Every structure is written in structure tokens, then in C-alpha cells.
Amino acid sequence: MKFFWSTALQILLVALPAAQQLSPIQFVDVSEKSQLRIERIVSQEKRHLIETMGGGVAFIDYDGDGKLDVYLANSPTVASYREGKIPSNRLYRNKGDGTFVDVTEKSGTGYRGWSFGVSVADYDNDGDADVYLTNFGPNVLYRNNGDGTFTDVTVRAGVGDARWSSSSGWADYDSDGDLDLFVANYVDFDLSKLPEFGKGRFCSYRSLEVLCGPRGMKGAGDSLYRNNGDGTFTDVSAKAGVADTAGAFGLGVAWLDVDDDGDQDKYTVNITRTNPDGKVDEFDESNMDIGKDNDYVLNFGTWDGKGPRCIKDDSDETKFDKDDCHNLDSQKPAPKKPGH
């Protein structure tokens, strides 16, 4: 079944009387006016785990004109995939008048496959925003050529993780001036060996037949790619201690300096932080009680704009208040003693 999904992009700022006690920022739906539309082939029944996750979106000024453009990830259903009906990701250029124009074919960014996430970074320090796609393998890195087009450099860069990747994040974790890449992966999944809907130990809920997974499946493990500064990357997942050999279900990733030591720390299912003993290419797992398994949303910030830094790590993305976030500043790891 085909649907056209639209994404609202414009924000209308309206000053409201203080007596109303409403947010001064209001949103207006301009989906149709923006002309930003994407064809989605979705499954109403969702009989397979891979059909339950939607595509990601990224705001990117890909042409350097000062206006944010939009890149939308897309994916098929199992049935449409088998029939060869696979929709492509789309890139829309911001025209500056509240509308967008589809430049996917011209830009060379129309990946077709199971695409679940997208992140943006200038990985080669040339001043142009590049794009990384997390897919049901292999992932794709598009290098921005600076002329409105992109080149697929995945193979040369060495970042084509072939597992089911859900999200990715960029940070200079080793402080060498180049952005490194962390990829969160979900579960081991084989389209040729799909479990039957409602059949199996983990395919029912309160006597109701449901799709199978992720319970009962093996986590896919994660990847950390160190930027070599020459357009290539080295997989340092095992060396850095973030390969996730335990097999958690990775769904989100974010970077921040949680302990204010100047090093970028990574949050997925657990907190890890860079060692303060000079080994900047390794991570320690912290004992901070700030998360739980199978989180879908990661938000960092302060609940009132003034309070302590918080992390919000659940699937309720409708609020961010004092009672909803974990205080990072009160849970910093105790500094290690000299010689330890």
C-alpha cells in the first residue's frame, strides 16, 4: 500500500499574552504548502520486525546557500522488496520561499533499500556537509562534491557496516581534529529466514499472535570508525571497547562531554566515557544509573533552560520536564585517583 507522507518544516513565532501562560513558540502545519512529499510503501499489518521502523530525516545545507535543505530516508515492506518495488531516499532543496524542490536525481543521493537513519557531518573538513545513511546493510557515505552533487565513497572510506544499523553519530572522540563515526546496530536479521508471524516463543503477547522480535533475537553489535584524516576510516570498535559484544539492541546514539573532562563521551544503551589516563582511544563503561534497554529517543539539554544538564532516554518524545530527565551533573563519575 502506498502513502504520501508530508513533513512540516516552517515554524511561525507568535508572541502570546503572558496571561495565557502558553509557549511563545507556536507551530503551524505547512506540509502541503512546502511541497515536501515522499512516497512511502508501508505495511498496515506489520507482520515483520523490519516493517515497524520508519525512516529518518536530516536538515542539511548541502549547497551552502544558508538555507536548510531536507534529506528523507525511506524503506520498502517485505512484500514490495520481493517484488522489486523499492522507494528511494529523497533530497529536497530549500528554495527560500517556504517551498522545496526535489533534487534527488541531480544530486545522486537516491539510495534504494532499507534506510532507517541519516546523519550529517563534514568528515573531510572541506567545508561541505556530507551524508551518512544507516541501513539494513550496507550503510552508505555520500561525500559532498561542493557543486550540488554527491559521490558514494563508502567502499573507499571503509564505513559500509553491513548489519542492521539504526542510527549514527559523529564526534572527534580522540581530539585529532577529524570527526569520527559511531554506528548503533539493532539485531541480527535475515530476510531469507523470516520468522513466521505469531509462531514461536517470542511471537505472542497475552495470548495474541504478534510479530517476532526483538526479544529472542541476537543483538548485532556496534561500530566505531576512527577518521584517518585522508578520507578513510579504521574500525576501532574492539580496541575502544564499544563493539557491544553482549549484543544489546542499539536504537540511538548521542555524544556529549558528560564529565567535563574535554573528551567526547558516547551514550547508547549504556554510558561510556573516555579514560582520563591518557588513553584517549579507549572507553570505560560508567555505572551511572541513567538508562534502560530499548530506548528509542535520546535528548540532551536542560528542562527549563537554566537547570542542570539532563538526558531523556525513553520513547515518550512529547515532553521534556523536570521529572522526566536524569540529572547528569549530579551523577558524574568520581575522578580517578592519581596512579589509578
XYZ file of C-alpha atoms in Angstrom:
340
model
C 0.000 0.000 0.000
C 1.368 3.407 -0.971
C 1.070 6.568 1.049
C 2.451 10.056 0.601
C 3.816 11.437 3.835
C 4.490 15.137 4.241
C 6.774 16.794 6.733
C 6.002 20.194 8.223
C 9.070 22.396 8.195
C 8.221 26.035 8.854
C 7.926 27.456 12.369
C 5.743 30.503 12.999
C 6.738 32.572 16.011
C 3.761 34.188 17.707
C 4.006 36.436 20.748
C 1.190 35.477 23.111
C -0.143 37.432 26.112
C 1.647 36.387 29.296
C -1.720 35.754 30.929
C -2.301 32.804 28.629
C 0.789 31.078 30.046
C 1.431 29.320 26.734
C 4.712 28.840 24.954
C 5.650 31.879 22.836
C 6.654 29.459 20.082
C 3.767 28.022 18.115
C 3.821 25.580 15.195
C 1.773 25.879 12.023
C 1.268 22.925 9.665
C 2.566 23.968 6.248
C 3.046 20.467 4.856
C 1.077 20.995 1.661
C 2.426 24.482 1.063
C 6.032 23.344 1.435
C 5.657 20.805 -1.399
C 7.809 18.408 0.587
C 6.320 14.992 -0.085
C 7.728 11.481 -0.048
C 6.244 8.227 -1.311
C 6.126 5.609 1.426
C 5.236 1.960 0.935
C 4.005 0.809 4.327
C 2.552 -2.370 5.793
C -0.684 -1.920 7.711
C -0.299 -5.363 9.317
C 3.408 -5.047 10.192
C 3.987 -8.786 10.237
C 7.781 -8.463 10.346
C 10.050 -6.530 12.698
C 11.798 -4.708 9.875
C 8.468 -3.153 8.838
C 7.936 -1.453 12.198
C 10.671 1.184 11.947
C 10.292 4.323 9.870
C 12.929 6.328 8.049
C 14.962 9.188 9.483
C 15.269 12.825 8.447
C 18.121 15.330 8.413
C 18.271 19.088 7.911
C 21.330 19.912 5.824
C 22.543 22.983 3.954
C 24.016 20.812 1.233
C 24.550 23.631 -1.287
C 25.931 26.217 1.139
C 23.323 28.881 0.378
C 22.473 29.453 4.042
C 19.096 27.685 3.860
C 18.393 24.298 5.430
C 17.511 21.583 2.958
C 15.912 18.235 3.854
C 17.051 14.653 3.354
C 14.478 11.911 3.979
C 15.298 8.224 4.431
C 12.907 5.614 3.037
C 12.330 1.857 3.012
C 10.036 -0.782 1.489
C 7.939 -3.556 3.015
C 8.977 -7.183 2.801
C 6.387 -7.814 0.086
C 7.317 -4.780 -2.028
C 11.012 -5.577 -1.639
C 10.467 -9.072 -3.008
C 8.519 -7.560 -5.906
C 11.332 -5.126 -6.678
C 9.242 -2.115 -5.654
C 11.756 -0.203 -3.557
C 11.247 3.540 -2.978
C 14.287 5.793 -2.822
C 15.505 8.302 -0.290
C 14.867 11.908 -1.302
C 16.791 15.189 -1.087
C 14.813 18.439 -1.208
C 16.417 21.829 -1.812
C 15.056 24.786 0.138
C 14.005 27.490 -2.358
C 13.897 30.152 0.348
C 10.208 30.962 -0.095
C 8.760 28.281 2.165
C 8.780 25.620 -0.553
C 11.142 22.826 -1.589
C 12.147 21.199 -4.859
C 13.178 17.554 -5.300
C 16.848 17.349 -6.375
C 17.422 13.674 -5.606
C 18.410 12.515 -9.075
C 20.525 15.576 -9.804
C 22.409 15.247 -6.518
C 22.975 11.494 -6.787
C 21.572 10.693 -3.331
C 18.650 8.432 -4.264
C 19.627 5.326 -2.329
C 17.118 2.478 -2.683
C 16.874 -0.086 0.105
C 16.099 -0.343 3.797
C 17.217 3.058 5.066
C 16.437 3.880 8.710
C 18.601 6.829 9.704
C 20.697 9.690 8.387
C 23.401 11.834 9.968
C 25.282 14.832 8.600
C 28.890 15.873 9.144
C 31.824 17.446 7.324
C 34.013 14.373 7.755
C 36.733 15.526 5.327
C 36.967 19.136 6.566
C 36.335 20.692 3.157
C 33.500 22.931 4.346
C 30.688 20.883 2.768
C 28.114 18.788 4.623
C 28.379 15.063 3.904
C 25.686 12.422 4.493
C 25.825 9.006 6.179
C 22.939 6.541 5.878
C 22.238 3.770 8.387
C 20.539 0.927 6.545
C 19.659 -2.708 6.753
C 23.180 -3.143 5.404
C 25.341 -1.989 3.939
C 25.438 1.620 5.115
C 26.319 4.438 2.705
C 28.568 7.505 2.957
C 27.881 10.273 0.442
C 30.684 12.815 0.027
C 29.514 16.311 -0.883
C 31.351 17.443 -4.021
C 30.571 21.101 -3.370
C 28.708 21.554 -6.663
C 25.268 20.257 -5.684
C 26.193 16.618 -6.259
C 27.401 13.765 -4.040
C 29.662 10.758 -4.581
C 29.227 7.383 -2.885
C 32.597 6.849 -1.169
C 31.516 4.044 1.160
C 33.952 1.422 -0.071
C 36.954 3.716 -0.139
C 36.129 5.153 3.286
C 35.612 1.709 4.814
C 32.394 2.531 6.693
C 29.907 0.206 4.972
C 28.669 -1.640 8.054
C 26.602 -4.483 6.570
C 24.411 -5.160 9.614
C 21.011 -3.680 10.514
C 22.076 -0.180 11.534
C 19.565 2.095 13.232
C 21.419 5.354 13.866
C 24.813 7.039 13.821
C 26.628 9.926 15.440
C 29.725 11.974 14.677
C 32.276 13.301 17.178
C 36.006 13.893 17.445
C 36.448 11.340 20.219
C 40.259 11.274 20.026
C 40.682 15.066 19.682
C 42.768 14.929 16.500
C 40.636 17.435 14.594
C 38.780 14.868 12.468
C 35.202 13.699 13.059
C 34.892 10.015 13.916
C 31.781 7.894 13.423
C 29.814 5.648 15.772
C 27.141 3.325 14.364
C 24.444 1.752 16.535
C 23.187 -1.588 15.232
C 19.922 -3.310 16.096
C 19.515 -7.088 15.703
C 20.790 -9.891 13.508
C 18.169 -10.225 10.788
C 17.957 -12.388 7.688
C 15.305 -11.687 5.040
C 15.685 -15.228 3.734
C 14.869 -16.692 7.154
C 11.975 -14.586 8.397
C 10.204 -15.985 11.467
C 6.532 -16.754 10.940
C 4.120 -14.222 12.388
C 2.725 -15.374 15.735
C 4.633 -18.653 15.694
C 7.290 -19.092 18.330
C 8.124 -18.339 21.948
C 8.626 -14.621 21.375
C 5.849 -14.126 18.856
C 2.852 -13.684 21.160
C 1.651 -11.177 23.719
C -1.002 -12.149 26.283
C -2.155 -14.996 24.046
C -2.313 -12.717 20.999
C -0.267 -13.532 17.917
C 2.220 -10.719 17.155
C 5.332 -10.227 15.051
C 8.513 -11.898 16.255
C 11.290 -9.887 17.908
C 13.310 -8.184 19.047
C 13.043 -10.454 22.085
C 14.609 -13.785 21.285
C 16.916 -12.259 18.694
C 20.625 -11.568 18.952
C 21.884 -8.003 19.064
C 24.021 -7.042 16.085
C 26.822 -5.217 17.917
C 28.071 -1.684 17.198
C 30.881 0.017 15.281
C 33.259 2.887 15.989
C 35.209 4.171 12.991
C 38.254 6.361 13.582
C 38.796 9.034 10.945
C 42.302 8.695 9.484
C 42.223 12.208 8.052
C 42.727 11.057 4.464
C 39.170 10.140 3.524
C 39.382 6.681 5.067
C 38.383 5.224 8.428
C 39.649 2.422 10.674
C 37.303 0.192 12.670
C 38.422 0.577 16.296
C 35.279 -0.839 17.918
C 37.001 -3.663 19.773
C 40.071 -1.628 20.728
C 37.930 1.176 22.126
C 35.680 -1.259 23.987
C 32.417 -0.233 22.301
C 31.766 -3.188 19.974
C 28.867 -4.287 22.214
C 29.818 -7.960 22.295
C 26.950 -8.509 24.756
C 24.542 -7.837 21.908
C 22.238 -5.069 23.118
C 19.603 -3.705 20.766
C 21.047 -0.402 19.568
C 18.483 2.177 18.543
C 20.013 5.556 19.293
C 23.339 7.275 19.861
C 24.422 10.680 21.084
C 27.730 12.262 22.057
C 28.426 14.729 24.897
C 31.125 15.559 27.419
C 29.313 14.088 30.417
C 32.146 14.568 32.934
C 33.506 17.904 31.653
C 36.979 16.486 31.015
C 37.209 17.810 27.461
C 36.626 14.406 25.819
C 33.526 13.382 23.901
C 31.573 10.573 25.619
C 29.039 8.324 23.933
C 25.541 7.360 25.063
C 23.694 4.439 23.537
C 22.191 1.925 25.958
C 24.997 2.477 28.492
C 27.170 5.477 29.241
C 30.809 5.180 28.233
C 33.408 7.812 28.851
C 36.927 8.441 27.666
C 39.645 7.332 30.063
C 41.363 10.220 31.882
C 44.681 8.367 31.945
C 45.877 9.427 28.506
C 44.362 6.515 26.571
C 42.002 8.679 24.567
C 41.211 5.875 22.154
C 39.601 3.676 24.796
C 36.362 3.926 26.760
C 35.286 2.945 30.270
C 31.739 1.848 30.995
C 30.255 4.051 33.672
C 27.946 2.947 36.473
C 25.598 5.890 36.016
C 22.015 4.805 36.516
C 20.511 6.905 33.778
C 19.186 4.498 31.213
C 17.352 1.324 30.331
C 17.310 -1.089 27.395
C 15.421 -0.489 24.147
C 15.285 3.305 24.328
C 14.088 4.993 21.148
C 14.729 8.686 21.824
C 17.803 10.470 23.125
C 17.610 14.130 24.129
C 20.184 16.215 25.949
C 19.512 19.618 27.447
C 18.007 21.383 30.439
C 14.348 21.064 31.254
C 13.906 24.808 31.877
C 16.874 26.289 30.011
C 18.625 27.075 33.295
C 18.809 23.895 35.326
C 21.333 21.043 35.316
C 22.079 19.094 32.168
C 19.658 16.238 31.644
C 19.303 13.208 29.449
C 15.892 11.965 28.332
C 16.018 8.384 27.187
C 12.565 6.942 26.644
C 10.105 6.638 23.790
C 7.848 9.462 25.024
C 9.093 12.355 22.915
C 6.202 14.660 23.762
C 7.661 16.239 26.879
C 10.926 17.289 28.465
C 10.368 18.462 32.029
C 11.974 18.373 35.454
C 10.552 14.978 36.396
C 11.300 13.478 33.008
C 15.087 13.736 32.757
C 18.034 12.251 34.592
C 20.406 14.792 36.144
C 23.796 14.254 34.534
C 25.601 16.807 36.658
C 24.639 15.025 39.877
C 25.784 11.644 38.543
C 29.239 12.416 37.203
C 31.738 9.609 37.796
C 34.085 10.245 40.694
C 37.515 11.311 39.416
C 40.127 8.608 39.464
C 42.913 8.953 42.000
C 46.433 9.608 40.681
C 48.087 6.366 39.689
C 44.820 4.556 39.003
